[in-house]
Tab-separated table of C-alpha atoms in Angstrom:
chain	number	residue	atom	x	y	z
A	234	VAL	CA	0.000	0.000	0.000
A	235	PHE	CA	2.827	2.407	0.859
A	236	ALA	CA	4.626	1.505	-2.391
A	237	LYS	CA	1.485	2.107	-4.398
A	238	ARG	CA	0.103	5.231	-2.729
A	239	GLY	CA	2.971	6.702	-0.752
A	240	PHE	CA	2.819	7.533	2.934
A	241	ASP	CA	0.244	10.310	2.598
A	242	GLY	CA	-2.007	8.365	0.240
A	243	ALA	CA	-1.966	5.107	2.203
A	244	SER	CA	-4.601	4.389	4.806
A	245	THR	CA	-4.292	2.054	7.752
A	246	ARG	CA	-7.711	0.703	6.804
A	247	GLU	CA	-6.376	-0.455	3.423
A	248	VAL	CA	-3.245	-1.914	5.030
A	249	ALA	CA	-5.391	-3.807	7.536
A	250	GLN	CA	-7.675	-5.066	4.781
A	251	LEU	CA	-4.754	-6.368	2.691
A	252	ALA	CA	-3.146	-7.910	5.780
A	253	GLY	CA	-6.434	-9.603	6.652
A	254	VAL	CA	-6.647	-8.025	10.091
A	255	ASN	CA	-8.964	-5.642	11.865
A	256	ASN	CA	-7.953	-1.967	11.580
A	257	ALA	CA	-7.940	-1.777	15.390
A	258	MET	CA	-5.126	-4.343	15.409
A	259	ILE	CA	-2.947	-1.948	13.406
A	260	TYR	CA	-3.456	0.740	16.033
A	261	TYR	CA	-3.015	-1.712	18.897
A	262	HIS	CA	0.391	-2.851	17.608
A	263	PHE	CA	1.681	0.335	15.996
A	264	LYS	CA	-0.298	3.197	17.631
A	265	ASP	CA	-0.428	5.274	14.415
A	266	LYS	CA	0.360	5.269	10.696
A	267	ASP	CA	3.825	6.807	11.285
A	268	ARG	CA	4.898	3.925	13.504
A	269	LEU	CA	3.430	1.356	11.127
A	270	TYR	CA	5.308	2.922	8.216
A	271	ARG	CA	8.557	3.041	10.130
A	272	ALA	CA	8.126	-0.574	11.226
A	273	VAL	CA	7.634	-1.602	7.593
A	274	LEU	CA	10.712	0.335	6.496
A	275	GLY	CA	12.757	-0.840	9.480
A	276	ASP	CA	11.945	-4.444	8.686
A	277	SER	CA	12.890	-3.948	5.047
A	278	PHE	CA	16.146	-2.216	5.861
A	279	SER	CA	17.220	-4.848	8.379
A	280	ALA	CA	18.119	-6.982	5.335
A	281	PHE	CA	20.150	-4.071	3.951
A	282	GLU	CA	22.096	-3.746	7.189
A	283	LYS	CA	22.858	-7.478	7.171
A	284	ILE	CA	25.152	-6.870	4.211
A	285	TRP	CA	27.750	-5.809	6.767
A	286	ASP	CA	27.417	-9.095	8.686
A	287	ASN	CA	29.235	-10.901	5.898
A	288	ARG	CA	32.455	-12.424	7.157
A	289	ILE	CA	34.582	-10.676	4.529
A	290	PHE	CA	34.204	-7.331	6.319
A	291	SER	CA	35.958	-8.665	9.430
A	292	THR	CA	38.851	-10.261	7.550
A	293	ALA	CA	42.072	-8.964	6.057
A	294	ALA	CA	40.585	-9.252	2.561
A	295	SER	CA	41.500	-6.478	0.158
A	296	THR	CA	39.503	-3.276	0.131
A	297	ARG	CA	38.544	-3.948	-3.471
A	298	ARG	CA	37.107	-7.347	-2.526
A	299	LYS	CA	35.166	-5.775	0.328
A	300	VAL	CA	33.787	-2.989	-1.859
A	301	ARG	CA	32.896	-5.555	-4.509
A	302	LYS	CA	31.085	-7.664	-1.902
A	303	PHE	CA	29.124	-4.627	-0.707
A	304	VAL	CA	28.170	-3.739	-4.298
A	305	ASP	CA	27.160	-7.336	-5.110
A	306	GLU	CA	24.984	-7.573	-2.009
A	307	PHE	CA	23.479	-4.125	-2.573
A	308	ILE	CA	22.490	-5.182	-6.108
A	309	ARG	CA	20.894	-8.345	-4.701
A	310	PHE	CA	19.069	-6.208	-2.140
A	311	GLN	CA	17.730	-4.009	-4.959
A	312	GLN	CA	16.609	-7.072	-6.929
A	313	LYS	CA	14.555	-8.330	-3.984
A	314	ASN	CA	13.007	-5.017	-2.919
A	315	GLU	CA	11.115	-3.373	-5.768
A	316	GLU	CA	8.333	-2.096	-3.524
A	317	LEU	CA	10.842	-0.604	-1.110
A	318	ARG	CA	12.548	1.128	-4.032
A	319	LYS	CA	9.181	2.666	-4.997
A	320	ILE	CA	8.681	3.886	-1.438
A	321	MET	CA	12.184	5.326	-1.353
A	322	SER	CA	11.659	7.125	-4.667
A	323	MET	CA	8.654	8.873	-3.129
A	324	GLU	CA	10.633	9.673	0.010
A	325	PHE	CA	13.522	11.107	-2.007
A	326	ALA	CA	11.074	13.320	-3.868
A	327	THR	CA	9.362	14.679	-0.746
A	328	CYS	CA	12.244	14.785	1.783
A	329	SER	CA	9.723	14.220	4.586
A	330	ASP	CA	10.446	13.606	8.241
A	331	ASN	CA	10.344	9.890	7.444
A	332	TYR	CA	13.151	10.405	4.947
A	333	LYS	CA	15.243	12.096	7.634
A	334	TRP	CA	14.438	9.284	10.061
A	335	LEU	CA	15.551	6.724	7.464
A	336	ALA	CA	18.787	8.577	6.827
A	337	LYS	CA	19.600	8.747	10.519
A	338	THR	CA	18.385	5.269	11.461
A	339	HIS	CA	19.460	3.155	8.500
A	340	PHE	CA	21.726	4.947	6.032
A	341	ALA	CA	24.134	6.741	8.353
A	342	ARG	CA	25.769	3.576	9.746
A	343	SER	CA	26.268	2.056	6.326
A	344	HIS	CA	27.597	5.344	4.975
A	345	GLU	CA	30.126	5.541	7.835
A	346	LYS	CA	31.293	1.993	7.122
A	347	LEU	CA	31.711	2.737	3.425
A	348	VAL	CA	33.671	5.925	4.206
A	349	ARG	CA	36.011	3.950	6.499
A	350	LEU	CA	36.411	1.253	3.862
A	351	LEU	CA	37.289	3.743	1.108
A	352	LYS	CA	39.691	5.646	3.358
A	353	GLU	CA	41.390	2.375	4.314
A	354	GLY	CA	41.810	1.536	0.617
A	355	MET	CA	43.323	4.952	-0.078
A	356	ARG	CA	45.652	4.667	2.932
A	357	ASN	CA	47.002	1.299	1.885
A	358	GLY	CA	47.401	2.423	-1.748
A	359	GLU	CA	44.776	0.054	-3.101
A	360	LEU	CA	42.451	2.849	-4.191
A	361	ARG	CA	43.432	6.170	-5.666
A	362	ARG	CA	42.600	9.326	-3.777
A	363	CYS	CA	38.957	10.266	-3.925
A	364	ASP	CA	36.330	12.085	-1.921
A	365	PRO	CA	34.240	9.349	-0.258
A	366	PHE	CA	31.391	11.814	0.174
A	367	THR	CA	31.154	12.067	-3.624
A	368	VAL	CA	32.005	8.461	-4.482
A	369	ILE	CA	29.399	6.847	-2.205
A	370	PRO	CA	26.326	8.659	-3.614
A	371	VAL	CA	27.588	8.033	-7.158
A	372	LEU	CA	28.114	4.320	-6.490
A	373	ILE	CA	24.789	3.827	-4.692
A	374	GLY	CA	22.976	6.092	-7.145
A	375	MET	CA	24.270	4.190	-10.170
A	376	ILE	CA	22.811	0.964	-8.824
A	377	ILE	CA	19.483	2.366	-7.618
A	378	HIS	CA	18.985	4.488	-10.725
A	379	SER	CA	19.560	1.481	-12.985
A	380	PHE	CA	16.710	-0.340	-11.258
A	381	ILE	CA	14.436	2.702	-11.239
A	382	MET	CA	15.045	3.309	-14.945
A	383	ARG	CA	14.600	-0.345	-15.949
A	384	PRO	CA	10.979	0.022	-17.171
A	385	ILE	CA	11.891	3.000	-19.352
A	386	GLY	CA	15.036	1.306	-20.665
A	387	GLU	CA	13.108	-1.840	-21.513
A	388	TYR	CA	10.392	0.159	-23.255
A	389	VAL	CA	12.868	2.213	-25.292
A	390	THR	CA	15.083	-0.720	-26.296
A	391	GLY	CA	12.329	-3.303	-26.579
A	392	ARG	CA	14.350	-5.820	-24.613
A	393	LYS	CA	14.679	-6.993	-21.034
A	394	MET	CA	17.480	-5.388	-19.025
A	395	ASP	CA	19.781	-7.770	-17.211
A	396	LEU	CA	20.446	-6.208	-13.808
A	397	THR	CA	22.036	-9.272	-12.245
A	398	VAL	CA	25.196	-9.047	-10.177
A	399	ALA	CA	27.182	-10.732	-12.952
A	400	ASN	CA	26.025	-8.229	-15.568
A	401	PHE	CA	26.618	-5.175	-13.384
């Protein structure tokens, strides 16, 4: 419902109906639409945060291998979360309080880890000097934008776009 109508257009009544529960149950468990929405997003982003649980990030593997692993897993995350991507597109467009909450609650930690990873790679000479605060949005944006633009690309070219990890 949130992916289809956005936060403002979604109603708890419709969410309850699709979930097959009484609307009162939504309010009993979540108190209001804000908390329901944040619970939905929090649950979705817990999978995103698990990227960092991969063993490679606690080993002496090369920075390039670690960055590659992050990118591979982020692509897989995008493949599995089309509805979340729709929600995020709406959030990016409105820059609501929920967007700020998401940035603080879910993106900040991952951003910090990526900054540390890139700085480590520059320090050990594996990566050339760059501004992590420019590189990270470009890297993430390239992946997300490819998925967002897929329907247009497929329409224009008349063929299915292969957005698998191997093709990226």
